Amino acid sequence: MTLMMKKRFMTGLLALVAAIAVAGSVHAKALMMATTTSTDNTGLLDYLAPEFTKDTGIELKWTSVGTGKALKLGMNCDVDVLLVHAPPAEKKYIKDGYAESRKEIMFNDFVIVGPKADPAGVKGMDVEKALATIRSGHKTFVSRGDNSGTNKKEKLLWKAAGGPLPEKEAWYVQTGQGMLSTLNITAERGGYTMTDRGTYIKYSHKNGGNPPLDVIVEGGVILKNQYSVLILNSGNCPKAKKDLAEAFSAWMASDKAQELIAKFRLLGKPLFIPNANQG
Amino acid sequence: MDGALYTLDQVSRCYDQSRALDRCTLSIPKGRVTGIAGPNGSGKSTLLKLLSFIEPPDEGRVLFEGREERPFSPAVRYRVTLMPQTPFLMNRTVFKNVSYGLNVKKDRTDVAQRVSVALSQVGLDFDKFAGRHRHELSGGEAQRVALAARLILDPEVLILDEPTASVDAASSFLIRQAILAFASNPGKTVILTSHDAAWLADVSDEMLFFFRGKSVAEKMGLMLFGPFERDHHTGSWLKRGEDDGVIPVSEPPDPDAVAAVPERLLQLGGNAGDHHAAFDAEVREVARRKGHSNAQVTLIGAGFPITLSCPVSQTPEPGDIARVTYPLSSLQWL
Amino acid sequence: MDFIVDGFYRALVLLIQGDPQTLSAVTTTLKAAFLSMGMSLVIGVPAGFCLGYYEFRGKKTARTIVDTMLALPTVFIGLLVYAFLSNRGPLGGLGLLFTIPAISVGQTILALPVITALTASTLDSLDKGLRLTLISLGADKRQLFLSTLWEVRYGIVAAAMTAMGRVMTEVGISMMVGGNIKWHTRTITTAIALETGKGMFAEGIALGLVLLAIALVVNVSVSVFRR
C-alpha cells in the first residue's frame, strides 16, 4: 500500500516483537507445572507455593486443567513437571516414555456422597455393593464425565461393581465439569456422586459446615487417591527444566513440605495425607 | 494546436460497458472561458473529470500544455481544480473544508485571512459561517463553500460541472459573480457546463458542443433520432413524427445514427429544390436580446425542437406555421 | 438468586479494598486487550479500507470470507493458537505459550475480522463524492487515504469498540493459551470461569461486575472523544 501504511504496519510488528522479547526475559528461575483442577481448587498450591519459593528461590507457575490435558501438555513439552493423581495412567505414561519417574507425595481418598436421607439405602456398604445397589435402584448418580483422574477412578469402580459402564442410562448424569460444580449439581438433583475427600471438605466449608450432601460410603483400598509428581523424560523434552522439576519433587517429599501438607486443614479436617517416604 | 491548453487525442472512457467518451478529439484554449453544451448523458461530466485529472482515460491521451498527464501527476495537481455537480463537504467545519487544499500543499501562511477572503468571494460572512458544519448549511450555502474551497487555491484552471444546478436563486447569482470575477483575472482558464443555455452562451468565450461522447463541430439547430422511413415513390429518406409532420433526410448509415443540421444553415422561408430540403414547423418561441440583430426562433417539426436565428425584421409570430429549409449536403450523421 | 446480590456486595469490596488478585486479573486483561487491539487495528484498518474502498474482482468472495471468520469460536481459535505455540508446534521455539503475548495473538485473530468487516462496511457506504472532492483539492494518494480514514473516524471507533468488547470478554483463548496462571495470565474472564467452576458464584458475579465497570470507563472516555 502507501508508505504511511507500511510505516504503521512496521511499527505494529516492532511493538509485537518487543512485547515478545519482554515476555521471554521475565523470571529466569521459574517452573511451569500442569496439575489438575481438583488439586488446585483445594487451595493447597496457593498455600505451598510461597514456601517453595522461599526455600528454593524458584517461582512456581501452574495451570490447572483436566488430567488428560495435563498429560498431553507434558507430552508436548509445554510444561516442565506434572502433579497428577491417576496412577495407572501415570505408569503407562512412563512406559510410553513421556515421563522418567514418579514420586508419590500425598494421598486422600474418594468417597461416595449423597443426600442425608440416603434414598438408595447404601450407607455403610462396600463401594462395589453400593454402586450395584444404586444401579439396580436406578437412583440418580452424577459423574464428572470428563476423563479426569477422578472420572477414571469412578469408571474403575463401576467395573469393580460389575456390569458395563452406565453410559446411556437415564439415571446417570454426566456433567463434563469440575468437581465442585459436579457436587453442586448432585445436591440440586438429590443424587449420589463420587468425589475426593479434599474437595468434599472444601465444599462443606463453603456451605458453612453443613452441606446438603453427606459422606455415604467410604473406606477400602480401591478408593485411595494417590497424588504424584512426574518428572518428564528429557529425551522427549530436552528443553524442560529438569533440574528445577527435580528440586520441586524433592521439596514436596521433604519433611518440611510433608508437614505443611499434613497441617493443611479445612474445618479442622486434613485434606491430604502425606506419604512421600512410604512404600 | 498551439495556444491550446488541453488537447484530447482519441480519448475514450467507459463505465460498465457503455462508452461515456468515444474516441473524442478536441482542444481547449488557455486563458478563456470555454462552455460545453450538450444533452444529458452526452459525456460532459466525464469529460470534465478527465480534464481535471481525476480519472484517467481508458484509451487515448489527455495532453496538458502539450504533455500527457494522468491523475496525481505533480505537474497538474495544484493547478487544476474541479467543482463537481454535487459538491461534497467533509465532516468538519467550513473553515477546515475551505482550508483543506492549502493544508494539502502545506501552505500555512495567513490561512485564516485567506479563508475569510475566499468566503467573501462567494458572499459568506466569515464569523457566521467559519465554524459551521455541513448539516448547518443550506444547499446553496454548501455549494458556495465548495466553490470557496477551490477559489482559495487560486488555480490556473477552474472547471465547473453545472455550478448552479439545484441551487437557490440568491446562491446562483453569487456563484455566477464569483466565476466571472475569477475569469476576469489574466491567464485564468475556465471550463464549465450548465443547463442554462442562455447563461452559458453569455459567459463563454468559446463553445464546445458535445454529443454521445464526442465533441461536435458546432451548435446543431436540428437533431433527429431514428427510426427513419423511405418514401416508396421517391425513394428518399425522411423522418415522420407523431404529428405526421415530415422532415426530409439523407440515407442513415446505421439504425442508431442521429441526423443533425448546424443551426446556422437552417433558414426560414425558401423552397425545396435539388440541393435543399424543406419542411413545415410550428413556431413556439421567438427570443430577442439586447445588442443582437438576430432573434433566436424555436420551432417544433415532426415532434422535434428546431432552433435557428433570423433577422429581427423577419421574425414570425409564435403559433405561425413556418417553412424551414436547409442544404441537404449540410446534414450530418452522428 | 441470592448470589447475585451477594456478588454486588463483593464487587464493591473488591474494588474498594483493591484486592491484589483482582487487580492482577484486571491488569492482565488490560495488557492482553491493549496489545491485541493495537495489532488488530494496525492490520485490520488498512485491510478493511482496501476491502471497502476499492472495486476489484473477488471483492464479494473476500468479504464473505471475512464475514465468516466473525463466527470463529474463541475455544477454536485458542486450540489453533495452542497448536502453533506449543513446544511441539512450529512456533514452539518462541516460548510464548502461557504468556500474555500468546493470549494477544489469539485475541488479535478474534478481533481482526471484526475490525476489517466493520471498516469495510463503513468505507463501502462512503459517499463517492469524497474521493472526487479530495482529488480536486490536490490530495495525493497518501493524503487521500488519511483524509478518507479521518472522514469515517467514527465508524472506525465503533469497529474498535465492538472488537474490544469481544476481546475483553472472551474466555476460550485466554484459558487455552494463557493457562489461567495466577498472577501471570489470569484474566478477569478466566478468573470468573475458575470461581464459577469452583461453585463460587458470588465471586464470579463480583468479577463480572468489575469487568463491566472497566468497560464503562472505556466507553465513557470514547464518548468524550466523540463529543
Coordinates of N, CA and C in Angstrom, one line a residue, chain A residues 123-197:
Chain A
K123 N -25.8 -46.7 52.8 CA -24.9 -46.2 53.8 C -24.1 -47.4 54.4
G124 N -22.8 -47.2 54.5 CA -22.0 -48.2 55.3 C -21.6 -49.4 54.4
M125 N -22.2 -49.5 53.2 CA -21.8 -50.7 52.4 C -20.4 -50.5 51.8
D126 N -19.9 -51.6 51.3 CA -18.7 -51.6 50.4 C -19.0 -50.8 49.2
V127 N -18.0 -50.1 48.6 CA -18.3 -49.3 47.5 C -18.9 -50.1 46.3
E128 N -18.3 -51.3 46.1 CA -18.8 -52.1 44.9 C -20.3 -52.4 45.1
K129 N -20.6 -52.9 46.3 CA -22.0 -53.2 46.5 C -22.9 -52.0 46.4
A130 N -22.4 -50.9 47.0 CA -23.2 -49.7 47.0 C -23.6 -49.2 45.6
L131 N -22.6 -49.3 44.7 CA -22.8 -48.8 43.3 C -23.8 -49.8 42.6
A132 N -23.6 -51.1 42.9 CA -24.5 -52.1 42.3 C -25.9 -51.8 42.7
T133 N -26.1 -51.4 44.0 CA -27.4 -51.2 44.5 C -28.0 -49.9 43.9
I134 N -27.2 -48.9 43.8 CA -27.7 -47.6 43.2 C -28.1 -47.9 41.8
R135 N -27.3 -48.7 41.1 CA -27.7 -49.1 39.7 C -29.0 -49.8 39.6
S136 N -29.2 -50.8 40.4 CA -30.4 -51.6 40.2 C -31.6 -50.8 40.7
G137 N -31.4 -49.8 41.6 CA -32.5 -49.0 42.0 C -32.7 -47.8 41.1
H138 N -31.9 -47.7 40.1 CA -32.0 -46.5 39.2 C -32.0 -45.2 39.9
K139 N -31.1 -45.1 40.9 CA -31.0 -43.8 41.6 C -30.1 -42.9 40.9
T140 N -30.4 -41.6 40.9 CA -29.6 -40.6 40.2 C -28.1 -40.7 40.7
F141 N -27.2 -40.9 39.7 CA -25.8 -40.8 40.0 C -25.2 -39.8 39.1
V142 N -24.4 -38.8 39.6 CA -23.8 -37.8 38.8 C -22.3 -38.1 38.6
S143 N -21.9 -38.0 37.4 CA -20.5 -38.3 37.1 C -19.8 -37.0 36.5
R144 N -18.5 -36.9 36.7 CA -17.9 -35.7 36.0 C -17.8 -35.9 34.5
G145 N -17.7 -37.2 34.1 CA -17.8 -37.5 32.7 C -16.8 -36.7 31.8
D146 N -15.6 -36.4 32.4 CA -14.6 -35.6 31.6 C -13.3 -36.2 31.5
N147 N -13.2 -37.5 31.7 CA -12.0 -38.3 31.6 C -10.9 -37.8 32.5
S148 N -11.2 -37.1 33.6 CA -10.2 -36.6 34.5 C -9.8 -37.8 35.4
G149 N -8.8 -37.5 36.2 CA -8.3 -38.6 37.1 C -9.5 -39.1 38.0
T150 N -10.3 -38.2 38.5 CA -11.4 -38.6 39.3 C -12.4 -39.4 38.5
N151 N -12.6 -39.0 37.3 CA -13.6 -39.7 36.4 C -13.1 -41.1 36.1
K152 N -11.8 -41.2 35.9 CA -11.2 -42.5 35.5 C -11.4 -43.5 36.7
K153 N -11.2 -42.9 37.9 CA -11.3 -43.7 39.1 C -12.8 -44.2 39.2
E154 N -13.7 -43.3 39.0 CA -15.1 -43.7 39.1 C -15.4 -44.8 38.1
K155 N -14.9 -44.7 36.9 CA -15.2 -45.8 35.9 C -14.6 -47.1 36.4
L156 N -13.5 -47.1 37.0 CA -12.9 -48.3 37.6 C -13.8 -48.9 38.6
L157 N -14.4 -48.0 39.4 CA -15.3 -48.5 40.5 C -16.5 -49.2 39.8
W158 N -17.1 -48.6 38.8 CA -18.2 -49.3 38.1 C -17.9 -50.6 37.6
K159 N -16.6 -50.7 37.1 CA -16.2 -52.0 36.6 C -16.1 -53.0 37.7
A160 N -15.6 -52.5 38.8 CA -15.5 -53.4 40.0 C -16.8 -53.8 40.5
A161 N -17.8 -53.0 40.4 CA -19.2 -53.3 40.8 C -19.9 -54.3 39.9
G162 N -19.3 -54.4 38.7 CA -19.8 -55.4 37.8 C -20.7 -54.8 36.7
G163 N -20.7 -55.3 35.6 CA -21.5 -54.8 34.5 C -20.9 -53.7 33.7
P164 N -21.5 -53.3 32.6 CA -20.8 -52.3 31.7 C -21.0 -50.9 32.3
L165 N -20.3 -50.0 31.8 CA -20.5 -48.6 32.2 C -21.9 -48.1 31.9
P166 N -22.5 -47.4 32.9 CA -23.9 -46.9 32.7 C -23.9 -45.7 31.8
E167 N -23.2 -45.7 30.7 CA -23.1 -44.5 29.8 C -24.4 -43.9 29.5
K168 N -25.3 -44.7 28.9 CA -26.5 -44.1 28.4 C -27.7 -44.2 29.2
E169 N -27.5 -44.6 30.5 CA -28.7 -44.8 31.4 C -29.2 -43.4 31.7
A170 N -30.5 -43.4 31.9 CA -31.2 -42.1 32.2 C -30.9 -41.6 33.5
W171 N -30.6 -42.4 34.5 CA -30.3 -42.0 35.9 C -28.8 -41.6 36.1
Y172 N -28.0 -41.8 35.0 CA -26.6 -41.5 35.1 C -26.3 -40.1 34.4
V173 N -26.0 -39.1 35.2 CA -25.8 -37.8 34.7 C -24.4 -37.4 34.5
Q174 N -24.0 -37.0 33.3 CA -22.6 -36.7 33.1 C -22.5 -35.1 32.9
T175 N -21.7 -34.5 33.8 CA -21.7 -33.0 33.7 C -20.6 -32.5 32.8
G176 N -19.5 -33.2 32.7 CA -18.4 -32.7 31.9 C -17.7 -31.5 32.6
Q177 N -17.9 -31.4 33.9 CA -17.3 -30.2 34.6 C -16.5 -30.7 35.8
G178 N -15.9 -29.6 36.5 CA -15.1 -29.9 37.6 C -15.8 -30.5 38.8
M179 N -15.0 -30.8 39.8 CA -15.6 -31.5 41.0 C -16.6 -30.7 41.8
L180 N -16.3 -29.4 42.0 CA -17.2 -28.6 42.8 C -18.5 -28.3 42.1
S181 N -18.4 -28.1 40.8 CA -19.6 -27.9 40.0 C -20.5 -29.1 40.1
T182 N -19.8 -30.3 39.9 CA -20.5 -31.6 39.9 C -21.2 -31.8 41.3
L183 N -20.5 -31.4 42.3 CA -21.1 -31.6 43.7 C -22.4 -30.7 43.8
N184 N -22.3 -29.5 43.3 CA -23.5 -28.6 43.3 C -24.6 -29.2 42.5
I185 N -24.3 -29.7 41.3 CA -25.4 -30.4 40.5 C -25.9 -31.6 41.2
T186 N -25.1 -32.3 41.9 CA -25.5 -33.5 42.6 C -26.5 -33.1 43.7
A187 N -26.2 -32.0 44.4 CA -27.1 -31.6 45.5 C -28.4 -31.1 44.9
E188 N -28.4 -30.4 43.8 CA -29.6 -30.0 43.2 C -30.5 -31.1 42.8
R189 N -29.8 -32.2 42.3 CA -30.6 -33.3 41.7 C -30.9 -34.3 42.8
G190 N -30.4 -34.1 44.0 CA -30.7 -35.1 45.1 C -30.1 -36.5 44.7
G191 N -28.9 -36.5 44.1 CA -28.4 -37.8 43.7 C -27.1 -38.1 44.4
Y192 N -26.4 -39.1 43.9 CA -25.1 -39.5 44.5 C -24.0 -39.2 43.5
T193 N -22.8 -39.0 44.1 CA -21.6 -38.8 43.2 C -20.4 -39.3 44.0
M194 N -19.3 -39.5 43.2 CA -18.0 -39.8 43.8 C -17.1 -38.6 43.7
T195 N -16.5 -38.3 44.9 CA -15.7 -37.1 44.9 C -14.4 -37.5 45.8
D196 N -13.4 -36.7 45.6 CA -12.2 -36.9 46.5 C -12.5 -36.2 47.8
R197 N -12.0 -36.7 48.9 CA -12.4 -36.1 50.2 C -12.0 -34.6 50.3

